[in-house]
Amino acid sequence: MSPAKYRTYGLELLMIAVAVIFLFPVYALVTLSMKNPRQIADSPLAPPLPPTLANFGNAWSAASLGPALVNSAVITAVSLLLLIVLGSTGAYFLARRLRGLGYGLYILFLLGIVLPFQLGMIPLYKLVDSLGWLGTYQGMVLFYTGIQLPFTVFLYTGFIRALPPDYAQAALIDGCDHRQAFTRVVFPLLRPITGTVIILNAVFIWNDFFTPLLYLGGSGKETVPVGVFSFVGQYVSDYGLVFAGLVLAALPILLVFLLLQRYVIKGFAGGLKG
């Protein structure tokens, strides 16, 4: 066997080992969620024989995951809609104005990525409090839109710069204004990067724990991470319920990722070309 084949087999074995390492936590999470306390005490990592699905129903009712999922879905969906609209239109202007005001605004957005948002937590909290939006969807949507907009603009700008400007110019020649040229011609071409924007922002918003705890604590509109946190503290000794609750909390965002994962590579590749 040639040395090249040995290297190929070695790399394949290495990739298999890395995959097993990354998949082991998922295996442990799913396995423990389908066991009763006695099975967990006897053999926590062995396959569940027989598996039980009762933990999922008990976790759903005990952790009040239904209302928490609705709260997370509303906040995530509205925030994503605003991020897509504001981020794509702002990036279109910045990508086509490479000098002067456009370049200065682009650098300003980049600073919004570099600076940690924890620096503005107290002023942001006071702002939301002064608006009377503590414990409301509006306060959370305002926070996430402002925090994630620089990153969204950065992604869209890189992708739009890689697009030939001829498409929009042809639409302008045909009688469209800039808004029509963007909405009818340019924005449909942004589908790959829009999928990337949706996935990355949705994962951040859905999994964020500290901000909903601070802004929504005690309001009855807590999101999934806060609901799971209170549930884990209450049922910490019943690991089957705890892991079942974690699986239910992760399923929606995992489904979104599986549906849109092909757009992530396309979006980043298109942006890197520019």
Short mmCIF file of C-alpha atoms in Angstrom, two decimals:
data_model
loop_
_atom_site.label_atom_id
_atom_site.label_comp_id
_atom_site.label_asym_id
_atom_site.label_seq_id
_atom_site.Cartn_x
_atom_site.Cartn_y
_atom_site.Cartn_z
CA MET A 1 0.00 0.00 0.00
CA SER A 2 1.36 3.40 -0.97
CA PRO A 3 2.18 6.08 1.64
CA ALA A 4 -0.55 8.28 0.21
CA LYS A 5 -3.17 5.64 0.99
CA TYR A 6 -1.81 5.24 4.52
CA ARG A 7 -2.19 9.00 5.04
CA THR A 8 -5.72 8.89 3.64
CA TYR A 9 -6.77 6.06 5.96
CA GLY A 10 -5.11 7.79 8.87
CA LEU A 11 -7.02 11.01 8.20
CA GLU A 12 -10.27 9.05 7.87
CA LEU A 13 -9.69 7.35 11.21
CA LEU A 14 -8.87 10.71 12.78
CA MET A 15 -12.10 12.23 11.43
CA ILE A 16 -14.10 9.27 12.74
CA ALA A 17 -12.52 9.70 16.17
CA VAL A 18 -13.30 13.43 16.17
CA ALA A 19 -16.89 12.72 15.11
CA VAL A 20 -17.30 10.22 17.95
CA ILE A 21 -15.98 12.78 20.45
CA PHE A 22 -18.43 15.43 19.24
CA LEU A 23 -21.38 13.03 19.09
CA PHE A 24 -20.82 11.52 22.53
CA PRO A 25 -22.52 14.41 24.44
CA VAL A 26 -25.52 14.13 22.11
CA TYR A 27 -25.67 10.38 22.72
CA ALA A 28 -25.47 10.90 26.49
CA LEU A 29 -28.18 13.60 26.39
CA VAL A 30 -30.64 11.48 24.40
CA THR A 31 -29.86 8.28 26.31
CA LEU A 32 -30.37 9.79 29.76
CA SER A 33 -33.59 11.49 28.64
CA MET A 34 -35.15 8.08 27.90
CA LYS A 35 -34.26 6.36 31.20
CA ASN A 36 -35.96 6.17 34.56
CA PRO A 37 -34.00 6.97 37.75
CA ARG A 38 -33.21 3.30 38.43
CA GLN A 39 -31.74 2.76 34.96
CA ILE A 40 -29.63 5.91 35.32
CA ALA A 41 -28.28 4.75 38.68
CA ASP A 42 -27.43 1.26 37.38
CA SER A 43 -25.83 2.16 34.03
CA PRO A 44 -26.05 5.84 33.02
CA LEU A 45 -24.36 5.53 29.61
CA ALA A 46 -25.72 2.16 28.49
CA PRO A 47 -28.47 2.17 25.85
CA PRO A 48 -31.95 2.58 27.37
CA LEU A 49 -33.49 -0.90 27.52
CA PRO A 50 -36.39 -0.48 27.41
CA PRO A 51 -36.56 3.24 26.55
CA THR A 52 -39.25 5.38 28.12
CA LEU A 53 -40.84 8.50 26.65
CA ALA A 54 -42.68 9.43 29.82
CA ASN A 55 -39.91 11.84 30.80
CA PHE A 56 -40.72 14.09 27.85
CA GLY A 57 -44.37 14.49 28.78
CA ASN A 58 -43.53 15.06 32.44
CA ALA A 59 -40.82 17.58 31.57
CA TRP A 60 -43.13 19.43 29.19
CA SER A 61 -45.77 19.95 31.89
CA ALA A 62 -43.45 20.44 34.86
CA ALA A 63 -41.20 23.01 33.16
CA SER A 64 -44.06 24.87 31.44
CA LEU A 65 -42.15 24.54 28.19
CA GLY A 66 -45.20 25.34 26.06
CA PRO A 67 -45.46 29.04 27.05
CA ALA A 68 -41.66 29.33 27.13
CA LEU A 69 -41.40 27.99 23.57
CA VAL A 70 -44.04 30.48 22.41
CA ASN A 71 -42.16 33.35 24.07
CA SER A 72 -38.85 32.29 22.53
CA ALA A 73 -40.45 31.78 19.11
CA VAL A 74 -42.09 35.23 19.08
CA ILE A 75 -38.96 37.07 20.24
CA THR A 76 -36.69 35.15 17.85
CA ALA A 77 -38.98 35.50 14.81
CA VAL A 78 -39.62 39.25 15.21
CA SER A 79 -35.96 39.94 15.91
CA LEU A 80 -34.89 37.96 12.84
CA LEU A 81 -37.38 39.80 10.65
CA LEU A 82 -36.06 43.19 11.76
CA LEU A 83 -32.46 42.06 11.41
CA ILE A 84 -33.02 40.83 7.86
CA VAL A 85 -34.86 43.99 6.75
CA LEU A 86 -32.54 46.50 8.44
CA GLY A 87 -29.34 44.52 7.88
CA SER A 88 -29.87 43.84 4.19
CA THR A 89 -30.96 47.37 3.27
CA GLY A 90 -28.20 48.97 5.32
CA ALA A 91 -25.59 46.63 3.88
CA TYR A 92 -26.77 47.37 0.34
CA PHE A 93 -26.00 51.06 0.85
CA LEU A 94 -22.66 50.37 2.53
CA ALA A 95 -21.56 47.86 -0.13
CA ARG A 96 -22.24 50.28 -2.97
CA ARG A 97 -20.75 53.31 -1.16
CA LEU A 98 -17.17 52.24 -0.62
CA ARG A 99 -15.89 55.73 0.19
CA GLY A 100 -16.81 58.65 2.39
CA LEU A 101 -19.94 58.20 4.50
CA GLY A 102 -20.46 54.58 3.49
CA TYR A 103 -16.96 53.54 4.55
CA GLY A 104 -17.21 55.43 7.84
CA LEU A 105 -20.52 53.79 8.71
CA TYR A 106 -19.11 50.39 7.84
CA ILE A 107 -16.21 50.91 10.26
CA LEU A 108 -18.74 51.99 12.90
CA PHE A 109 -20.64 48.73 12.46
CA LEU A 110 -17.38 46.79 12.73
CA LEU A 111 -16.74 48.48 16.06
CA GLY A 112 -20.13 47.20 17.17
CA ILE A 113 -18.83 43.67 16.58
CA VAL A 114 -15.52 44.18 18.36
CA LEU A 115 -16.89 45.81 21.51
CA PRO A 116 -18.52 43.33 23.94
CA PHE A 117 -22.19 44.04 24.52
CA GLN A 118 -21.69 43.55 28.29
CA LEU A 119 -20.20 47.05 28.36
CA GLY A 120 -23.62 48.52 27.62
CA MET A 121 -25.76 46.27 29.78
CA ILE A 122 -26.49 48.88 32.46
CA PRO A 123 -27.29 51.76 30.04
CA LEU A 124 -29.41 49.42 27.92
CA TYR A 125 -31.27 48.19 30.98
CA LYS A 126 -31.99 51.76 32.07
CA LEU A 127 -33.13 52.64 28.53
CA VAL A 128 -35.56 49.72 28.37
CA ASP A 129 -36.78 50.52 31.89
CA SER A 130 -37.39 54.17 30.98
CA LEU A 131 -39.42 53.04 27.97
CA GLY A 132 -41.54 50.84 30.21
CA TRP A 133 -40.57 47.74 28.23
CA LEU A 134 -39.14 45.56 30.99
CA GLY A 135 -40.90 42.21 30.96
CA THR A 136 -42.21 42.74 27.41
CA TYR A 137 -41.49 41.35 23.98
CA GLN A 138 -40.63 44.83 22.70
CA GLY A 139 -37.73 45.24 25.09
CA MET A 140 -36.18 41.92 24.10
CA VAL A 141 -36.67 42.55 20.38
CA LEU A 142 -35.10 46.00 20.69
CA PHE A 143 -32.13 44.55 22.55
CA TYR A 144 -31.45 41.67 20.15
CA THR A 145 -31.93 43.80 17.05
CA GLY A 146 -29.47 46.40 18.27
CA ILE A 147 -26.91 43.87 19.50
CA GLN A 148 -26.93 41.65 16.41
CA LEU A 149 -27.35 44.33 13.73
CA PRO A 150 -23.59 45.06 13.31
CA PHE A 151 -22.84 41.38 12.77
CA THR A 152 -25.76 41.06 10.34
CA VAL A 153 -24.64 44.11 8.36
CA PHE A 154 -21.12 42.70 8.22
CA LEU A 155 -22.36 39.42 6.73
CA TYR A 156 -24.64 41.06 4.18
CA THR A 157 -22.05 43.66 3.14
CA GLY A 158 -19.42 41.06 2.29
CA PHE A 159 -21.90 39.06 0.24
CA ILE A 160 -23.33 42.04 -1.63
CA ARG A 161 -19.85 43.25 -2.56
CA ALA A 162 -19.30 39.89 -4.27
CA LEU A 163 -22.42 40.39 -6.42
CA PRO A 164 -21.96 42.14 -9.78
CA PRO A 165 -23.66 45.56 -9.68
CA ASP A 166 -24.95 45.02 -13.21
CA TYR A 167 -28.20 43.42 -12.00
CA ALA A 168 -29.31 46.47 -10.05
CA GLN A 169 -28.11 48.84 -12.76
CA ALA A 170 -30.16 46.97 -15.37
CA ALA A 171 -33.24 47.28 -13.16
CA LEU A 172 -32.65 51.02 -12.79
CA ILE A 173 -32.35 51.40 -16.55
CA ASP A 174 -35.65 49.53 -16.96
CA GLY A 175 -37.42 52.13 -14.81
CA CYS A 176 -37.14 50.78 -11.27
CA ASP A 177 -36.14 53.02 -8.40
CA HIS A 178 -33.49 51.92 -5.90
CA ARG A 179 -36.04 50.35 -3.54
CA GLN A 180 -37.61 48.30 -6.32
CA ALA A 181 -34.22 47.30 -7.70
CA PHE A 182 -33.21 46.04 -4.27
CA THR A 183 -36.43 44.22 -3.35
CA ARG A 184 -37.08 42.68 -6.78
CA VAL A 185 -33.58 41.99 -8.07
CA VAL A 186 -30.88 42.14 -5.38
CA PHE A 187 -32.65 40.68 -2.35
CA PRO A 188 -33.65 37.39 -4.07
CA LEU A 189 -29.95 36.89 -4.83
CA LEU A 190 -29.17 37.17 -1.11
CA ARG A 191 -30.87 33.89 -0.24
CA PRO A 192 -27.67 32.04 0.81
CA ILE A 193 -26.46 34.79 3.16
CA THR A 194 -29.99 35.31 4.47
CA GLY A 195 -30.02 31.64 5.50
CA THR A 196 -26.69 32.18 7.25
CA VAL A 197 -28.04 35.27 9.02
CA ILE A 198 -31.12 33.37 10.17
CA ILE A 199 -29.15 30.42 11.56
CA LEU A 200 -26.43 32.37 13.39
CA ASN A 201 -28.77 34.95 14.87
CA ALA A 202 -31.46 32.41 15.74
CA VAL A 203 -28.98 30.23 17.62
CA PHE A 204 -27.72 33.24 19.60
CA ILE A 205 -31.18 34.61 20.42
CA TRP A 206 -32.74 31.23 21.22
CA ASN A 207 -29.89 30.10 23.50
CA ASP A 208 -29.29 33.41 25.26
CA PHE A 209 -29.87 33.03 28.99
CA PHE A 210 -28.58 36.09 30.79
CA THR A 211 -30.55 38.76 28.91
CA PRO A 212 -34.01 37.13 29.27
CA LEU A 213 -33.24 36.42 32.92
CA LEU A 214 -32.45 40.10 33.44
CA TYR A 215 -35.21 41.64 31.31
CA LEU A 216 -38.01 39.08 31.67
CA GLY A 217 -37.43 37.58 35.11
CA GLY A 218 -40.70 37.28 37.04
CA SER A 219 -42.83 38.59 34.17
CA GLY A 220 -44.30 35.26 33.09
CA LYS A 221 -42.75 35.70 29.62
CA GLU A 222 -39.51 33.87 30.27
CA THR A 223 -37.85 32.17 27.31
CA VAL A 224 -36.81 28.53 27.04
CA PRO A 225 -33.32 28.80 28.65
CA VAL A 226 -34.74 30.58 31.70
CA GLY A 227 -37.57 28.06 31.97
CA VAL A 228 -35.18 25.13 31.73
CA PHE A 229 -32.89 26.74 34.31
CA SER A 230 -35.67 27.02 36.89
CA PHE A 231 -36.82 23.51 36.02
CA VAL A 232 -33.32 22.05 36.48
CA GLY A 233 -33.01 23.71 39.88
CA GLN A 234 -36.31 22.19 40.97
CA TYR A 235 -35.74 18.67 39.62
CA VAL A 236 -31.97 18.43 39.83
CA SER A 237 -32.13 14.97 41.42
CA ASP A 238 -34.29 13.53 38.59
CA TYR A 239 -31.82 13.50 35.73
CA GLY A 240 -34.23 11.82 33.33
CA LEU A 241 -36.63 14.77 33.54
CA VAL A 242 -33.79 17.27 33.36
CA PHE A 243 -32.28 15.79 30.20
CA ALA A 244 -35.70 15.35 28.61
CA GLY A 245 -36.35 19.05 29.19
CA LEU A 246 -33.01 19.91 27.60
CA VAL A 247 -33.82 17.79 24.54
CA LEU A 248 -37.22 19.46 24.10
CA ALA A 249 -35.63 22.90 24.45
CA ALA A 250 -32.98 22.15 21.82
CA LEU A 251 -35.22 20.50 19.21
CA PRO A 252 -36.74 23.63 17.57
CA ILE A 253 -33.46 25.42 16.93
CA LEU A 254 -31.84 22.13 15.86
CA LEU A 255 -34.60 21.66 13.29
CA VAL A 256 -34.03 25.18 11.93
CA PHE A 257 -30.31 24.50 11.68
CA LEU A 258 -30.83 21.22 9.80
CA LEU A 259 -33.18 22.90 7.34
CA LEU A 260 -30.88 25.85 6.60
CA GLN A 261 -27.39 24.44 7.18
CA ARG A 262 -26.58 24.29 3.45
CA TYR A 263 -26.87 28.08 3.27
CA VAL A 264 -24.16 28.65 5.89
CA ILE A 265 -21.25 27.55 3.70
CA LYS A 266 -22.72 29.26 0.63
CA GLY A 267 -23.20 32.50 2.54
CA PHE A 268 -19.70 32.60 3.97
CA ALA A 269 -18.13 31.50 0.67
CA GLY A 270 -19.93 34.23 -1.23
CA GLY A 271 -18.85 36.84 1.29
CA LEU A 272 -15.23 35.70 1.23
CA LYS A 273 -15.09 36.08 -2.54
CA GLY A 274 -15.74 39.80 -2.09
#
